[in-house]
Amino acid sequence: MPEFAKKRRFPRIASQILVRLQRLDEGGVGELFTTRTIGLGGCMVVQERSLGTGVPVRLVFCLGDDVVEAKGRSLYELVRKDGCFDVGIEFTELPSETRAALDHLFAK
């Protein structure tokens, strides 16, 4: 297990949630990705190309019947065997509606 995973402040669960990720430093509408994990502190998404670290992003999720958003920054990325990237996103702004939807997801 990577060292950063041992230091997590928030638990995460395995997930396959569709998320639109928009780089805040470039504008545009963003791209669609799928999460591998999600928690109250962030998520991991799979991307076909490198995002880099420290990149500010806006995320829009469908959690159950709720469409919610958060802001974050890329914290790390790991190259997978298939050449894609696991990108760890740390939430920097988590609106109360998003927090409630995540709490509900963890309560299941």
PDB file of C-alpha atoms in Angstrom:
ATOM      1  CA  MET A   1       0.000   0.000   0.000  1.00  0.00           C
ATOM      2  CA  PRO A   2       1.423   3.433  -0.918  1.00  0.00           C
ATOM      3  CA  GLU A   3       2.554   5.569   2.030  1.00  0.00           C
ATOM      4  CA  PHE A   4      -0.029   8.303   1.320  1.00  0.00           C
ATOM      5  CA  ALA A   5      -2.847   5.754   1.613  1.00  0.00           C
ATOM      6  CA  LYS A   6      -1.750   4.932   5.164  1.00  0.00           C
ATOM      7  CA  LYS A   7      -1.979   8.614   6.136  1.00  0.00           C
ATOM      8  CA  ARG A   8      -5.563   9.238   4.955  1.00  0.00           C
ATOM      9  CA  ARG A   9      -7.721  11.319   7.279  1.00  0.00           C
ATOM     10  CA  PHE A  10     -10.993  10.128   5.758  1.00  0.00           C
ATOM     11  CA  PRO A  11     -12.126   6.606   4.883  1.00  0.00           C
ATOM     12  CA  ARG A  12     -12.836   5.825   1.242  1.00  0.00           C
ATOM     13  CA  ILE A  13     -15.019   3.271  -0.445  1.00  0.00           C
ATOM     14  CA  ALA A  14     -14.659   1.607  -3.819  1.00  0.00           C
ATOM     15  CA  SER A  15     -16.903   3.339  -6.322  1.00  0.00           C
ATOM     16  CA  GLN A  16     -17.694   3.685  -9.989  1.00  0.00           C
ATOM     17  CA  ILE A  17     -19.295   7.099 -10.115  1.00  0.00           C
ATOM     18  CA  LEU A  18     -19.389   9.163 -13.276  1.00  0.00           C
ATOM     19  CA  VAL A  19     -17.723  12.521 -12.686  1.00  0.00           C
ATOM     20  CA  ARG A  20     -17.101  15.534 -14.901  1.00  0.00           C
ATOM     21  CA  LEU A  21     -13.672  16.943 -14.106  1.00  0.00           C
ATOM     22  CA  GLN A  22     -12.834  20.464 -15.267  1.00  0.00           C
ATOM     23  CA  ARG A  23      -9.409  22.014 -14.888  1.00  0.00           C
ATOM     24  CA  LEU A  24      -9.881  25.442 -13.330  1.00  0.00           C
ATOM     25  CA  ASP A  25      -6.579  26.687 -14.752  1.00  0.00           C
ATOM     26  CA  GLU A  26      -7.656  26.033 -18.359  1.00  0.00           C
ATOM     27  CA  GLY A  27     -11.404  26.567 -18.524  1.00  0.00           C
ATOM     28  CA  GLY A  28     -13.492  24.526 -20.937  1.00  0.00           C
ATOM     29  CA  VAL A  29     -16.323  22.138 -20.125  1.00  0.00           C
ATOM     30  CA  GLY A  30     -14.196  19.333 -18.709  1.00  0.00           C
ATOM     31  CA  GLU A  31     -14.139  15.623 -19.417  1.00  0.00           C
ATOM     32  CA  LEU A  32     -16.025  12.615 -18.075  1.00  0.00           C
ATOM     33  CA  PHE A  33     -14.209  10.060 -15.930  1.00  0.00           C
ATOM     34  CA  THR A  34     -15.106   7.284 -13.507  1.00  0.00           C
ATOM     35  CA  THR A  35     -14.068   7.199  -9.876  1.00  0.00           C
ATOM     36  CA  ARG A  36     -12.286   4.193  -8.380  1.00  0.00           C
ATOM     37  CA  THR A  37     -12.707   5.397  -4.795  1.00  0.00           C
ATOM     38  CA  ILE A  38     -14.518   8.243  -3.066  1.00  0.00           C
ATOM     39  CA  GLY A  39     -14.591   9.652   0.453  1.00  0.00           C
ATOM     40  CA  LEU A  40     -15.292  12.838   2.365  1.00  0.00           C
ATOM     41  CA  GLY A  41     -11.755  14.068   1.707  1.00  0.00           C
ATOM     42  CA  GLY A  42     -11.475  13.293  -1.987  1.00  0.00           C
ATOM     43  CA  CYS A  43     -11.645  10.709  -4.733  1.00  0.00           C
ATOM     44  CA  MET A  44      -9.535   8.814  -7.217  1.00  0.00           C
ATOM     45  CA  VAL A  45     -10.347   8.969 -10.920  1.00  0.00           C
ATOM     46  CA  VAL A  46      -8.913   7.041 -13.845  1.00  0.00           C
ATOM     47  CA  GLN A  47      -7.616   9.148 -16.740  1.00  0.00           C
ATOM     48  CA  GLU A  48      -5.976   8.248 -20.023  1.00  0.00           C
ATOM     49  CA  ARG A  49      -3.382  11.018 -19.752  1.00  0.00           C
ATOM     50  CA  SER A  50      -1.469  12.771 -17.024  1.00  0.00           C
ATOM     51  CA  LEU A  51      -3.160  15.621 -15.173  1.00  0.00           C
ATOM     52  CA  GLY A  52      -0.136  16.562 -13.090  1.00  0.00           C
ATOM     53  CA  THR A  53      -0.136  17.417  -9.402  1.00  0.00           C
ATOM     54  CA  GLY A  54      -1.407  20.557  -7.734  1.00  0.00           C
ATOM     55  CA  VAL A  55      -3.912  21.249 -10.527  1.00  0.00           C
ATOM     56  CA  PRO A  56      -7.132  22.967  -9.345  1.00  0.00           C
ATOM     57  CA  VAL A  57     -10.285  21.191 -10.547  1.00  0.00           C
ATOM     58  CA  ARG A  58     -14.064  21.356 -10.358  1.00  0.00           C
ATOM     59  CA  LEU A  59     -15.909  18.053 -10.098  1.00  0.00           C
ATOM     60  CA  VAL A  60     -19.573  17.341 -10.821  1.00  0.00           C
ATOM     61  CA  PHE A  61     -20.927  13.971  -9.594  1.00  0.00           C
ATOM     62  CA  CYS A  62     -24.166  12.051  -9.828  1.00  0.00           C
ATOM     63  CA  LEU A  63     -24.690  10.559  -6.362  1.00  0.00           C
ATOM     64  CA  GLY A  64     -27.970   8.714  -6.378  1.00  0.00           C
ATOM     65  CA  ASP A  65     -30.634  11.231  -7.411  1.00  0.00           C
ATOM     66  CA  ASP A  66     -28.384  14.181  -6.579  1.00  0.00           C
ATOM     67  CA  VAL A  67     -26.092  16.074  -8.929  1.00  0.00           C
ATOM     68  CA  VAL A  68     -23.472  17.669  -6.695  1.00  0.00           C
ATOM     69  CA  GLU A  69     -20.167  19.412  -7.128  1.00  0.00           C
ATOM     70  CA  ALA A  70     -16.928  20.076  -5.323  1.00  0.00           C
ATOM     71  CA  LYS A  71     -13.660  21.834  -5.941  1.00  0.00           C
ATOM     72  CA  GLY A  72     -10.336  20.159  -5.387  1.00  0.00           C
ATOM     73  CA  ARG A  73      -6.768  19.745  -6.516  1.00  0.00           C
ATOM     74  CA  SER A  74      -4.820  16.816  -7.874  1.00  0.00           C
ATOM     75  CA  LEU A  75      -2.679  15.417  -5.098  1.00  0.00           C
ATOM     76  CA  TYR A  76      -0.937  12.495  -6.805  1.00  0.00           C
ATOM     77  CA  GLU A  77      -1.054  10.298  -9.860  1.00  0.00           C
ATOM     78  CA  LEU A  78       0.066   6.734 -10.381  1.00  0.00           C
ATOM     79  CA  VAL A  79       0.771   5.147 -13.758  1.00  0.00           C
ATOM     80  CA  ARG A  80      -1.195   1.949 -14.197  1.00  0.00           C
ATOM     81  CA  LYS A  81      -0.049  -1.135 -16.110  1.00  0.00           C
ATOM     82  CA  ASP A  82      -2.482  -0.258 -18.907  1.00  0.00           C
ATOM     83  CA  GLY A  83      -0.845   3.175 -19.341  1.00  0.00           C
ATOM     84  CA  CYS A  84      -3.732   5.099 -17.772  1.00  0.00           C
ATOM     85  CA  PHE A  85      -3.369   7.186 -14.608  1.00  0.00           C
ATOM     86  CA  ASP A  86      -4.984   6.851 -11.194  1.00  0.00           C
ATOM     87  CA  VAL A  87      -5.324  10.479 -10.089  1.00  0.00           C
ATOM     88  CA  GLY A  88      -5.950  11.314  -6.444  1.00  0.00           C
ATOM     89  CA  ILE A  89      -8.088  14.417  -5.970  1.00  0.00           C
ATOM     90  CA  GLU A  90      -8.267  16.181  -2.616  1.00  0.00           C
ATOM     91  CA  PHE A  91     -11.463  18.167  -2.035  1.00  0.00           C
ATOM     92  CA  THR A  92     -10.731  21.799  -1.172  1.00  0.00           C
ATOM     93  CA  GLU A  93     -14.350  23.021  -1.199  1.00  0.00           C
ATOM     94  CA  LEU A  94     -17.172  20.656  -0.288  1.00  0.00           C
ATOM     95  CA  PRO A  95     -20.603  22.346  -0.250  1.00  0.00           C
ATOM     96  CA  SER A  96     -23.073  21.146   2.374  1.00  0.00           C
ATOM     97  CA  GLU A  97     -25.271  19.465  -0.299  1.00  0.00           C
ATOM     98  CA  THR A  98     -22.295  17.447  -1.521  1.00  0.00           C
ATOM     99  CA  ARG A  99     -21.307  16.527   2.031  1.00  0.00           C
ATOM    100  CA  ALA A 100     -24.864  15.337   2.739  1.00  0.00           C
ATOM    101  CA  ALA A 101     -24.925  13.204  -0.443  1.00  0.00           C
ATOM    102  CA  LEU A 102     -21.558  11.648   0.470  1.00  0.00           C
ATOM    103  CA  ASP A 103     -22.728  11.007   4.040  1.00  0.00           C
ATOM    104  CA  HIS A 104     -25.773   9.225   2.626  1.00  0.00           C
ATOM    105  CA  LEU A 105     -23.534   7.124   0.351  1.00  0.00           C
ATOM    106  CA  PHE A 106     -21.401   6.053   3.329  1.00  0.00           C
ATOM    107  CA  ALA A 107     -24.495   5.229   5.401  1.00  0.00           C
ATOM    108  CA  LYS A 108     -25.524   2.485   2.946  1.00  0.00           C
TER     109      LYS A 108
END
